[in-house]
């Protein structure tokens, strides 16, 4: 018996589960599904974003629907059009083997008559945004007077967005004796009130700690001068060549401005805010989903409901006014079991906000420094080297080879490599040559007490290393830390400042264990491949001027499509480069 079977799911759902490749139920699914299947009850379920809440209510709902009847029996309310479509899509996947169950989506910005027509054909389940739902009820286009189940999904976000009155209105059109299932990432007062007012003795389940951020997210802050926010943002992007991020600004104007500047500077960026038409927003979101956009600059309202699973970084260009909003922001990364980083760019005067957020999320921030120009050059070089190594050879270059050999005649391998790498390096070092230190001076130090274990600022006696394994070998910052502790035999606090890139990583240790680290990796093979560790040029460490000696075969565990951090990163001429993929080497 599989774990899903043990929850009491019927065969058609189990088949759909296996088609989707779900192997084990998530915690919220494990807790909610048996309760919801067993009897009629109200339920409040608190679980972070990305924990699989849709299936937690979706599976039981589908199983409980009387499929022989065409009456609308289930209503799912969700805050945004994107979520609404996503839930509908998931529900259709779940009910793949229940052909007579129909789920219809109702949301603003699309034809109301089309939606009404679909409802008329018979929709046992309706997924709706509150605004459009209320509208359709008002026009008599939908009948929810006989529903048995009402799901309030992302209840906290719906209330954040000011849907309280709409929800109240909608619920007044539903029968008293129905079950209400409320799902939410957090439990602010307003949600508790809804539960109290509209639900009867709800059972409660909580996954993780209430109100806390997901612990797959590492929180970092960078203290800069007020005018250095934008250059700091650029450096953070440059230091993470494979970044796939949401950048949050406070106002629509800033959002637009930052996005425009990034695009001008050659990054793959896009803006998402309320002044754009629905059509423009769709275009941006589609490009983001396809990873054509690596930096999505967004307002909080517009970013609600962004449900993209592999966002690597959330960047708080400015902190939000409400602490609660920070949890929504950082919840956009570290989803679906992956790890993520939430970065905050702040000025000194905002430091107390960090303390307040730490209390709220019950997690500590790591104080980090904006990388220097040289660090970025180093990262970009290693990135380039591994990119060259992993580039698939384009057959069409064959034709040009004789001429190219001719041009490059007499240059030996070593020199060629040096020259090739210099092309990129010179571009970066020209740009960053005179770049100043953006870190607001001596600052983090003040806060340092007790935070040393994070490696925050322990510059003296700390060594930074380069290691030739990264994301494509299946590591993230958590598992790499574990790997290093285990392999070298270090304590929990000994490894810090772990930065995992696509095919290589950096980390720090105190200098007293460095011998142990380096000697462990003199001849260490993992999965038949040499794992190589070298002291990096980055601060905190001594000097080591050799590049990556990647001796072994790189075992590609295929973390999916490689993101081409486009052209963007290296174009500092102020000119805009084409967004098309193109090899940097030919
Ligand atoms: P939430 O609503 O809690 O934010 P979702 O329901 O959107 O989370 O699920 C997040 C992602 O995890 C989705 O891509 C979903 O398909 C996937 N997922 C859900 N349950 C499982 C599971 N049991 N095993 C693997 N993946 C799952
Ligand atoms: Mg959800």
Coordinates of C-alpha atoms and ligand atoms in Angstrom, one line a residue:
X1 CA 0.0 0.0 0.0
X2 CA 1.4 3.4 -0.9
X3 CA 1.3 6.3 1.4
X4 CA -1.3 8.0 -0.7
X5 CA -3.4 4.8 -0.6
X6 CA -3.2 4.8 3.2
X7 CA -4.8 8.2 3.3
X8 CA -8.0 6.7 1.9
X9 CA -7.9 8.0 -1.7
X10 CA -9.9 6.3 -4.3
X11 CA -8.3 4.5 -7.3
X12 CA -8.8 7.2 -9.9
X13 CA -7.0 9.7 -7.7
X14 CA -4.2 7.3 -7.0
X15 CA -3.7 6.8 -10.7
X16 CA -3.6 10.5 -11.2
X17 CA -1.1 10.9 -8.3
X18 CA 1.2 8.4 -9.9
X19 CA 0.9 10.1 -13.3
X20 CA 1.9 13.3 -11.7
X21 CA 4.9 11.6 -10.2
X22 CA 4.0 12.4 -6.6
X23 CA 5.7 9.8 -4.4
X24 CA 4.9 10.7 -0.9
X25 CA 2.2 13.0 0.5
X26 CA 3.4 16.2 1.9
X27 CA 2.8 16.9 5.6
X28 CA -0.3 19.0 5.0
X29 CA -1.7 16.4 2.7
X30 CA -1.0 13.7 5.2
X31 CA -2.8 15.6 7.9
X32 CA -5.7 17.1 6.0
X33 CA -6.8 14.4 3.6
X34 CA -7.9 11.8 6.1
X35 CA -9.8 14.4 8.2
X36 CA -11.6 15.8 5.1
X37 CA -12.4 12.3 3.7
X38 CA -13.7 10.9 7.0
X39 CA -16.6 13.1 7.7
X40 CA -18.2 16.5 7.2
X41 CA -16.2 19.0 9.1
X42 CA -14.8 22.6 8.9
X43 CA -11.1 22.8 8.8
X44 CA -8.4 25.5 9.3
X45 CA -5.1 24.4 7.8
X46 CA -2.0 26.5 8.2
X47 CA 0.9 25.6 6.0
X48 CA 3.5 27.6 4.1
X49 CA 3.5 28.4 0.4
X50 CA 4.7 25.5 -1.6
X51 CA 3.7 22.7 0.8
X52 CA 1.1 21.2 -1.5
X53 CA -2.1 22.7 -0.2
X54 CA -3.9 22.4 -3.5
X55 CA -3.9 18.7 -3.4
X56 CA -4.7 18.7 0.3
X57 CA -8.1 20.1 -0.4
X58 CA -8.3 19.1 -4.1
X59 CA -8.1 15.3 -3.6
X60 CA -10.8 15.1 -0.9
X61 CA -13.0 17.5 -2.8
X62 CA -12.9 15.4 -6.0
X63 CA -13.6 12.3 -4.1
X64 CA -16.6 13.8 -2.3
X65 CA -18.3 15.2 -5.3
X66 CA -21.4 13.4 -6.6
X67 CA -20.3 13.0 -10.1
X68 CA -23.7 11.8 -11.4
X69 CA -25.1 15.3 -10.5
X70 CA -24.2 18.3 -12.5
X71 CA -25.1 20.7 -9.7
X72 CA -22.3 22.9 -8.5
X73 CA -21.1 21.3 -5.2
X74 CA -17.8 22.8 -4.5
X75 CA -16.5 26.4 -4.6
X76 CA -12.9 27.3 -4.2
X77 CA -12.1 31.0 -3.7
X78 CA -8.6 32.2 -4.4
X79 CA -7.0 35.6 -4.4
X80 CA -5.7 36.0 -8.0
X81 CA -6.4 35.1 -11.5
X82 CA -3.1 33.3 -11.8
X83 CA -3.8 31.1 -8.8
X84 CA -7.3 30.5 -9.9
X85 CA -6.0 29.2 -13.2
X86 CA -3.4 27.2 -11.5
X87 CA -5.8 25.5 -9.1
X88 CA -8.2 24.7 -12.0
X89 CA -5.4 23.2 -13.9
X90 CA -4.3 21.1 -11.0
X91 CA -7.9 20.0 -10.3
X92 CA -8.2 18.9 -13.9
X93 CA -5.0 16.8 -13.6
X94 CA -6.3 15.3 -10.3
X95 CA -9.6 14.4 -11.9
X96 CA -8.1 13.1 -15.1
X97 CA -9.7 9.7 -14.6
X98 CA -13.0 11.1 -13.5
X99 CA -14.3 12.2 -16.8
X100 CA -17.6 13.4 -15.6
X101 CA -16.2 15.9 -13.1
X102 CA -15.9 19.4 -14.5
X103 CA -14.0 22.2 -12.9
X104 CA -14.5 25.7 -14.2
X105 CA -12.4 28.8 -13.5
X106 CA -14.0 32.2 -13.0
X107 CA -11.8 35.3 -12.9
X108 CA -11.7 38.9 -14.0
X109 CA -10.1 40.1 -17.2
X110 CA -11.7 37.5 -19.4
X111 CA -15.1 37.2 -21.1
X112 CA -17.9 36.8 -18.5
X113 CA -20.2 35.3 -21.1
X114 CA -17.7 32.5 -22.0
X115 CA -17.4 31.7 -18.3
X116 CA -21.2 31.7 -17.8
X117 CA -21.5 29.4 -20.7
X118 CA -19.0 26.9 -19.2
X119 CA -20.9 27.0 -15.9
X120 CA -24.1 26.3 -17.7
X121 CA -22.8 23.2 -19.2
X122 CA -22.4 21.9 -15.7
X123 CA -19.5 22.6 -13.3
X124 CA -19.5 20.6 -10.1
X125 CA -16.5 22.6 -9.0
X126 CA -16.0 26.3 -9.5
X127 CA -12.6 28.0 -8.8
X128 CA -13.1 31.7 -8.5
X129 CA -11.6 35.0 -7.6
X130 CA -13.9 36.9 -5.2
X131 CA -14.5 39.9 -7.4
X132 CA -15.7 38.0 -10.5
X133 CA -17.6 35.6 -8.4
X134 CA -19.6 38.4 -6.7
X135 CA -20.2 39.9 -10.1
X136 CA -21.6 36.7 -11.5
X137 CA -23.8 36.1 -8.5
X138 CA -25.2 39.6 -8.9
X139 CA -26.0 38.9 -12.5
X140 CA -27.6 35.5 -11.8
X141 CA -25.0 33.7 -13.9
X142 CA -24.0 31.2 -11.3
X143 CA -25.8 29.3 -8.5
X144 CA -23.9 28.4 -5.4
X145 CA -27.0 27.9 -3.2
X146 CA -26.5 24.1 -3.1
X147 CA -22.8 23.7 -2.5
X148 CA -21.6 21.3 0.1
X149 CA -18.0 22.5 0.2
X150 CA -16.4 25.9 0.2
X151 CA -12.6 26.2 0.2
X152 CA -10.9 29.5 1.1
X153 CA -7.5 29.1 -0.4
X154 CA -4.7 31.5 0.6
X155 CA -7.1 33.2 3.0
X156 CA -4.5 35.5 4.3
X157 CA -3.7 36.9 0.9
X158 CA -7.4 37.3 0.0
X159 CA -7.8 39.4 3.1
X160 CA -4.6 41.3 2.5
X161 CA -6.0 42.2 -0.8
X162 CA -9.2 43.6 0.7
X163 CA -11.6 40.9 -0.3
X164 CA -13.2 40.6 3.1
X165 CA -16.5 42.2 2.1
X166 CA -16.7 40.2 -1.1
X167 CA -16.1 36.9 0.7
X168 CA -18.8 37.8 3.2
X169 CA -21.2 38.5 0.4
X170 CA -20.4 35.4 -1.5
X171 CA -20.7 33.2 1.6
X172 CA -24.1 34.7 2.3
X173 CA -25.3 33.1 -0.9
X174 CA -24.2 29.6 0.2
X175 CA -26.2 27.2 2.3
X176 CA -25.6 27.1 6.1
X177 CA -25.0 23.4 6.3
X178 CA -21.9 23.1 4.2
X179 CA -18.3 22.4 5.1
X180 CA -15.8 25.3 4.9
X181 CA -12.1 24.5 4.5
X182 CA -9.7 27.4 5.1
X183 CA -6.1 27.2 3.9
X184 CA -3.6 29.8 4.7
X185 CA 0.1 30.4 5.1
X186 CA -0.3 32.6 8.1
X187 CA -2.9 33.2 10.7
X188 CA -3.2 37.0 11.2
X189 CA -6.2 38.3 13.3
X190 CA -8.3 38.8 10.2
X191 CA -8.1 35.1 9.3
X192 CA -8.9 34.1 12.8
X193 CA -11.9 36.3 12.7
X194 CA -13.2 34.7 9.4
X195 CA -12.7 31.3 11.0
X196 CA -14.7 32.4 14.0
X197 CA -17.5 34.1 12.1
X198 CA -18.1 31.7 9.2
X199 CA -17.0 28.3 10.5
X200 CA -18.3 25.8 13.1
X201 CA -15.9 24.3 15.4
X202 CA -13.2 23.9 12.8
X203 CA -10.6 21.3 13.3
X204 CA -7.1 22.9 13.1
X205 CA -3.9 21.6 11.6
X206 CA -0.6 23.4 11.5
X207 CA 2.4 22.4 9.5
X208 CA 5.7 23.8 10.6
X209 CA 5.5 26.7 13.0
X210 CA 2.7 29.1 12.8
X211 CA 3.6 32.4 11.1
X212 CA 7.1 31.4 10.5
X213 CA 8.9 31.5 7.2
X214 CA 9.9 28.3 5.5
X215 CA 13.1 27.0 6.8
X216 CA 14.3 26.1 3.4
X217 CA 14.9 29.8 2.9
X218 CA 18.1 31.5 4.0
X219 CA 17.6 35.1 5.0
X220 CA 20.4 37.6 4.3
X221 CA 20.8 41.3 4.6
X222 CA 23.2 43.7 3.0
X223 CA 23.7 47.2 4.4
X224 CA 24.4 49.9 1.8
X225 CA 24.1 53.6 1.5
X226 CA 20.7 54.9 0.4
X227 CA 22.0 55.8 -3.1
X228 CA 23.7 52.5 -3.6
X229 CA 20.6 50.3 -3.7
X230 CA 20.7 49.9 -7.5
X231 CA 24.4 49.2 -7.9
X232 CA 24.1 46.8 -5.0
X233 CA 21.3 45.0 -6.8
X234 CA 23.4 44.7 -9.9
X235 CA 26.2 43.2 -8.0
X236 CA 24.0 40.6 -6.3
X237 CA 22.8 39.6 -9.8
X238 CA 26.3 39.5 -11.2
X239 CA 27.5 37.4 -8.3
X240 CA 24.8 34.9 -9.0
X241 CA 25.0 34.2 -12.7
X242 CA 22.2 31.7 -12.6
X243 CA 19.8 33.8 -10.7
X244 CA 16.1 33.4 -11.2
X245 CA 14.5 35.9 -9.0
X246 CA 11.7 38.1 -7.9
X247 CA 12.8 41.6 -6.9
X248 CA 10.4 43.5 -4.7
X249 CA 10.0 47.3 -4.7
X250 CA 7.6 49.3 -2.7
X251 CA 5.9 51.4 -5.3
X252 CA 4.8 50.9 -8.9
X253 CA 7.0 53.7 -9.9
X254 CA 10.1 52.2 -8.4
X255 CA 9.2 48.8 -9.8
X256 CA 9.0 50.2 -13.3
X257 CA 12.2 52.3 -12.9
X258 CA 14.3 49.5 -11.5
X259 CA 13.1 47.1 -14.2
X260 CA 13.8 49.6 -17.0
X261 CA 17.3 50.3 -15.6
X262 CA 18.1 46.6 -15.4
X263 CA 17.0 46.0 -19.0
X264 CA 19.0 49.0 -20.1
X265 CA 22.0 47.5 -18.4
X266 CA 21.6 44.3 -20.3
X267 CA 19.8 42.1 -17.8
X268 CA 16.9 39.9 -18.6
X269 CA 14.4 41.8 -16.4
X270 CA 10.7 42.6 -16.5
X271 CA 8.3 44.6 -14.5
X272 CA 5.1 43.4 -12.9
X273 CA 2.7 46.0 -11.4
X274 CA -0.8 47.2 -11.3
X275 CA -0.4 49.9 -14.0
X276 CA 0.2 47.3 -16.6
X277 CA -2.7 45.9 -18.6
X278 CA -3.7 42.3 -18.0
X279 CA -2.3 41.5 -21.4
X280 CA 1.1 43.0 -20.5
X281 CA 1.1 41.2 -17.2
X282 CA 0.4 37.9 -18.9
X283 CA 3.3 38.4 -21.3
X284 CA 5.7 39.2 -18.5
X285 CA 4.5 36.2 -16.4
X286 CA 4.8 33.9 -19.4
X287 CA 8.3 35.1 -20.1
X288 CA 9.2 34.6 -16.4
X289 CA 7.8 31.1 -16.3
X290 CA 9.9 30.2 -19.4
X291 CA 12.9 31.8 -17.6
X292 CA 13.4 34.3 -20.4
X293 CA 13.2 36.8 -17.6
X294 CA 15.6 36.1 -14.8
X295 CA 14.8 39.1 -12.7
X296 CA 11.1 39.9 -12.3
X297 CA 10.7 43.2 -10.6
X298 CA 7.3 43.4 -8.9
X299 CA 5.1 45.1 -6.4
X300 CA 3.7 43.1 -3.6
X301 CA 0.2 43.2 -4.9
X302 CA 1.1 42.2 -8.4
X303 CA 3.4 39.4 -7.1
X304 CA 0.7 37.7 -5.1
X305 CA -0.1 34.4 -6.5
X306 CA 3.2 34.1 -8.4
X307 CA 3.5 30.4 -8.1
X308 CA 6.7 29.6 -9.9
X309 CA 8.5 26.8 -8.1
X310 CA 12.2 27.3 -8.8
X311 CA 12.8 30.9 -7.9
X312 CA 16.3 30.9 -6.5
X313 CA 16.4 34.4 -4.9
X314 CA 13.9 36.8 -3.6
X315 CA 15.5 40.3 -3.4
X316 CA 14.0 42.9 -1.2
X317 CA 15.1 46.0 -3.0
X318 CA 13.2 47.9 -0.4
X319 CA 11.7 46.3 2.7
X320 CA 7.9 46.3 2.9
X321 CA 6.1 48.4 5.5
X322 CA 4.4 45.4 7.0
X323 CA 6.4 42.6 8.4
X324 CA 3.7 40.2 7.4
X325 CA 4.4 41.2 3.8
X326 CA 8.0 40.0 4.2
X327 CA 6.9 36.4 4.7
X328 CA 4.8 36.6 1.6
X329 CA 7.8 37.8 -0.3
X330 CA 10.3 35.3 1.0
X331 CA 7.7 32.5 0.5
X332 CA 8.2 32.9 -3.3
X333 CA 11.4 31.0 -3.0
X334 CA 12.3 27.8 -1.3
X335 CA 9.2 26.2 -2.6
X336 CA 8.4 22.5 -3.3
X337 CA 11.3 21.2 -1.2
X338 CA 13.9 23.4 -2.9
X339 CA 16.1 25.8 -1.0
X340 CA 16.1 29.5 -1.6
X341 CA 17.6 32.8 -0.5
X342 CA 15.8 35.9 0.5
X343 CA 18.1 38.9 0.3
X344 CA 17.4 42.3 1.8
X345 CA 19.1 45.5 0.7
X346 CA 18.9 48.0 3.5
X347 CA 20.3 51.2 4.9
X348 CA 21.6 51.5 8.4
X349 CA 18.5 53.3 9.6
X350 CA 16.4 50.3 8.7
X351 CA 18.3 47.9 10.8
X352 CA 15.7 47.6 13.5
X353 CA 13.3 46.2 10.9
X354 CA 15.6 43.2 10.5
X355 CA 15.3 42.5 14.2
X356 CA 11.5 42.8 14.1
X357 CA 11.4 40.4 11.1
X358 CA 13.7 37.9 12.8
X359 CA 11.3 37.8 15.7
X360 CA 8.4 37.2 13.4
X361 CA 9.9 34.5 11.3
X362 CA 11.8 33.0 14.2
X363 CA 14.9 32.7 12.0
X364 CA 18.1 34.7 12.1
X365 CA 19.3 36.8 9.2
X366 CA 22.9 36.4 8.0
X367 CA 24.7 39.6 7.6
X368 CA 26.5 39.6 4.3
X369 CA 28.6 41.9 2.3
X370 CA 27.9 43.1 -1.2
X371 CA 30.5 41.3 -3.3
X372 CA 33.4 43.4 -4.4
X373 CA 34.3 43.8 -8.1
X374 CA 37.1 41.2 -7.8
X375 CA 34.8 38.6 -6.2
X376 CA 32.4 39.1 -9.0
X377 CA 35.1 38.7 -11.6
X378 CA 36.2 35.5 -10.0
X379 CA 32.7 34.1 -9.9
X380 CA 32.1 35.0 -13.5
X381 CA 35.3 33.4 -14.5
X382 CA 34.6 30.1 -12.9
X383 CA 31.1 30.3 -14.4
X384 CA 32.5 31.0 -17.8
X385 CA 35.0 28.1 -17.5
X386 CA 32.2 25.6 -16.6
X387 CA 30.0 27.1 -19.2
X388 CA 32.6 26.4 -21.9
X389 CA 33.0 22.9 -20.6
X390 CA 29.3 22.2 -20.7
X391 CA 28.5 23.9 -24.0
X392 CA 27.2 21.6 -26.6
X393 CA 29.3 21.9 -29.7
X394 CA 27.4 23.5 -32.5
X395 CA 27.9 21.4 -35.7
X396 CA 27.7 24.5 -37.8
X397 CA 31.0 25.7 -36.5
X398 CA 32.8 22.9 -38.4
X399 CA 32.7 24.9 -41.6
X400 CA 34.6 27.8 -40.1
X401 CA 37.2 25.7 -38.3
X402 CA 39.9 25.7 -40.9
X403 CA 39.9 29.4 -41.0
X404 CA 39.7 29.7 -37.2
X405 CA 42.6 27.3 -36.8
X406 CA 44.5 29.5 -39.2
X407 CA 43.9 32.6 -37.2
X408 CA 44.8 30.8 -33.9
X409 CA 47.8 29.1 -35.3
X410 CA 50.8 28.8 -33.0
X411 CA 48.9 29.5 -29.8
X412 CA 49.2 26.6 -27.4
X413 CA 46.4 25.3 -25.2
X414 CA 47.4 27.1 -22.1
X415 CA 47.8 30.4 -23.9
X416 CA 44.5 29.9 -25.7
X417 CA 42.7 29.3 -22.5
X418 CA 44.3 32.4 -20.9
X419 CA 43.3 34.5 -23.9
X420 CA 39.8 33.2 -24.1
X421 CA 39.1 33.7 -20.4
X422 CA 40.6 37.2 -20.6
X423 CA 38.0 38.2 -23.1
X424 CA 35.4 38.0 -20.4
X425 CA 37.6 38.9 -17.5
X426 CA 38.8 42.1 -19.0
X427 CA 35.3 43.2 -19.7
X428 CA 34.4 42.6 -16.1
X429 CA 37.5 44.0 -14.6
X430 CA 37.3 47.1 -16.7
X431 CA 33.8 47.6 -15.4
X432 CA 34.6 46.8 -11.8
X433 CA 38.1 48.1 -11.8
X434 CA 37.4 51.2 -9.9
X435 CA 34.2 50.1 -8.4
X436 CA 33.9 51.1 -4.8
X437 CA 33.0 49.1 -1.8
X438 CA 29.2 49.4 -1.5
X439 CA 29.0 48.2 2.0
X440 CA 28.0 50.7 4.6
X441 CA 31.1 50.7 6.7
X442 CA 31.8 48.9 10.0
X443 CA 28.1 48.4 10.2
X444 CA 27.3 44.8 10.5
X445 CA 30.1 44.5 13.1
X446 CA 28.0 46.2 15.7
X447 CA 25.4 43.6 15.4
X448 CA 28.0 40.9 15.2
X449 CA 27.8 39.7 18.8
X450 CA 26.3 36.2 18.9
X451 CA 26.0 36.0 15.2
X452 CA 29.4 34.8 14.5
X453 CA 28.2 31.3 13.7
X454 CA 26.8 32.7 10.5
X455 CA 30.2 33.7 9.5
X456 CA 28.7 37.1 9.2
X457 CA 31.8 39.3 9.3
X458 CA 34.5 37.2 10.7
X459 CA 36.9 38.4 8.1
X460 CA 40.0 37.7 10.2
X461 CA 40.9 34.1 10.4
X462 CA 38.2 33.1 7.9
X463 CA 39.1 31.3 4.7
X464 CA 37.0 31.2 1.6
X465 CA 37.1 28.2 -0.7
X466 CA 36.1 27.3 -4.2
X467 CA 34.7 23.8 -4.7
X468 CA 33.9 22.3 -8.1
X469 CA 30.5 21.0 -7.3
X470 CA 27.2 22.8 -7.4
X471 CA 23.5 22.7 -8.2
X472 CA 23.9 20.5 -11.2
X473 CA 25.4 17.9 -8.9
X474 CA 22.3 18.1 -6.8
X475 CA 23.5 20.4 -4.1
X476 CA 22.0 23.4 -2.5
X477 CA 23.4 25.4 0.4
X478 CA 21.9 23.1 3.0
X479 CA 23.0 19.8 1.5
X480 CA 26.5 21.2 0.6
X481 CA 26.9 22.2 4.2
X482 CA 26.0 18.8 5.3
X483 CA 28.3 17.2 2.7
X484 CA 31.2 19.3 3.9
X485 CA 30.6 18.7 7.5
X486 CA 30.3 15.0 6.9
X487 CA 33.2 14.6 4.6
X488 CA 35.7 16.8 6.4
X489 CA 34.4 15.9 9.8
X490 CA 33.5 19.4 11.0
X491 CA 31.0 20.7 13.4
X492 CA 27.7 22.3 12.6
X493 CA 29.0 25.9 12.9
X494 CA 32.3 25.4 11.1
X495 CA 31.1 25.8 7.5
X496 CA 29.4 29.1 6.6
X497 CA 28.8 31.6 3.9
X498 CA 27.9 28.8 1.5
X499 CA 27.1 30.0 -1.9
X500 CA 26.0 27.4 -4.4
X501 CA 26.2 28.2 -8.1
X502 CA 25.3 26.0 -10.9
X503 CA 28.4 24.0 -11.3
X504 CA 30.6 25.2 -8.5
X505 CA 30.3 26.8 -5.0
X506 CA 32.0 28.8 -2.4
X507 CA 32.1 28.4 1.4
X508 CA 34.1 29.6 4.4
X509 CA 35.6 28.0 7.4
X510 CA 37.8 29.5 10.1
X511 CA 41.5 29.3 9.2
X512 CA 42.3 26.8 12.0
X513 CA 40.4 24.0 10.2
X514 CA 41.6 24.9 6.7
X515 CA 44.4 22.4 6.7
X516 CA 41.8 19.7 7.4
X517 CA 39.6 20.9 4.6
X518 CA 42.3 21.1 2.0
X519 CA 43.9 17.8 2.9
X520 CA 40.5 16.0 2.7
X521 CA 40.1 17.1 -0.8
X522 CA 43.6 16.4 -2.2
X523 CA 42.5 13.1 -3.7
X524 CA 38.8 12.7 -3.0
X525 CA 36.5 11.2 -5.5
X526 CA 32.7 11.3 -5.3
X527 CA 30.8 9.3 -7.8
X528 CA 33.9 8.6 -9.7
X529 CA 34.9 12.2 -10.0
X530 CA 37.5 14.3 -8.3
X531 CA 36.1 16.9 -6.0
X532 CA 38.4 19.8 -5.9
X533 CA 38.7 22.5 -3.3
X534 CA 40.9 25.5 -3.5
X535 CA 41.3 28.6 -1.5
X536 CA 39.5 31.4 -3.3
X537 CA 40.5 34.9 -4.0
X538 CA 37.5 36.2 -2.2
X539 CA 37.9 38.1 1.0
X540 CA 38.1 36.2 4.1
X541 CA 40.7 34.0 2.6
X542 CA 44.3 33.9 1.6
X543 CA 45.3 34.0 -2.0
X544 CA 45.2 31.2 -4.4
X545 CA 45.7 32.2 -8.0
X546 CA 45.0 29.0 -9.8
X547 CA 41.7 28.5 -11.4
X548 CA 39.5 25.6 -11.1
X549 CA 41.2 22.3 -11.8
X550 CA 38.3 20.3 -12.8
X551 CA 40.1 17.0 -13.3
X552 CA 37.2 14.6 -13.3
X553 CA 34.3 13.8 -15.4
X554 CA 31.4 16.0 -14.6
X555 CA 28.5 14.0 -13.7
X556 CA 25.4 15.8 -14.8
X557 CA 22.6 14.8 -12.6
X558 CA 20.5 17.0 -14.9
X559 CA 18.8 19.6 -12.7
X560 CA 16.8 20.4 -15.7
X561 CA 17.3 23.0 -18.3
X562 CA 20.3 25.2 -17.9
X563 CA 19.5 28.8 -17.5
X564 CA 21.4 31.0 -19.8
X565 CA 22.1 34.0 -17.7
X566 CA 22.2 35.7 -20.9
X567 CA 24.5 38.0 -22.3
X568 CA 23.2 40.4 -19.7
X569 CA 25.8 39.9 -17.0
X570 CA 28.7 41.0 -19.0
X571 CA 27.4 44.0 -20.9
X572 CA 28.4 47.0 -19.1
X573 CA 28.8 49.3 -22.1
X574 CA 25.3 50.5 -21.3
X575 CA 24.2 49.1 -24.6
X576 CA 21.4 46.7 -24.7
X577 CA 22.1 43.3 -26.0
X578 CA 19.7 41.1 -27.8
X579 CA 17.7 38.8 -25.7
X580 CA 18.3 35.9 -28.0
X581 CA 20.4 33.1 -26.8
X582 CA 23.7 33.1 -28.4
X583 CA 26.9 31.5 -27.6
X584 CA 29.5 33.8 -26.1
X585 CA 32.3 32.1 -27.8
X586 CA 31.7 32.1 -31.4
Ligands
LIG1 P1 0.8 25.6 -1.9 O1 -0.6 25.8 -2.4 O2 0.9 25.0 -0.6 O3 1.6 26.8 -2.1 P2 0.9 23.9 -4.2 O4 -0.3 23.1 -4.0 O5 0.9 24.9 -5.3 O6 1.5 24.5 -2.9 O7 2.1 22.8 -4.5 C1 3.4 23.2 -4.8 C2 4.1 22.3 -5.8 O8 4.3 21.0 -5.2 C3 3.2 22.1 -7.0 O9 4.1 22.1 -8.2 C4 2.7 20.7 -6.8 O10 2.4 20.0 -8.1 C5 3.8 20.0 -6.1 N1 3.3 18.9 -5.2 C6 2.2 18.9 -4.4 N2 2.1 17.8 -3.7 C7 3.2 17.1 -4.0 C8 3.7 15.8 -3.5 N3 3.0 15.0 -2.6 N4 4.8 15.3 -4.1 C9 5.5 16.0 -5.0 N5 5.1 17.3 -5.4 C10 4.0 17.8 -4.9
LIG2 MG1 -1.7 27.3 -3.0

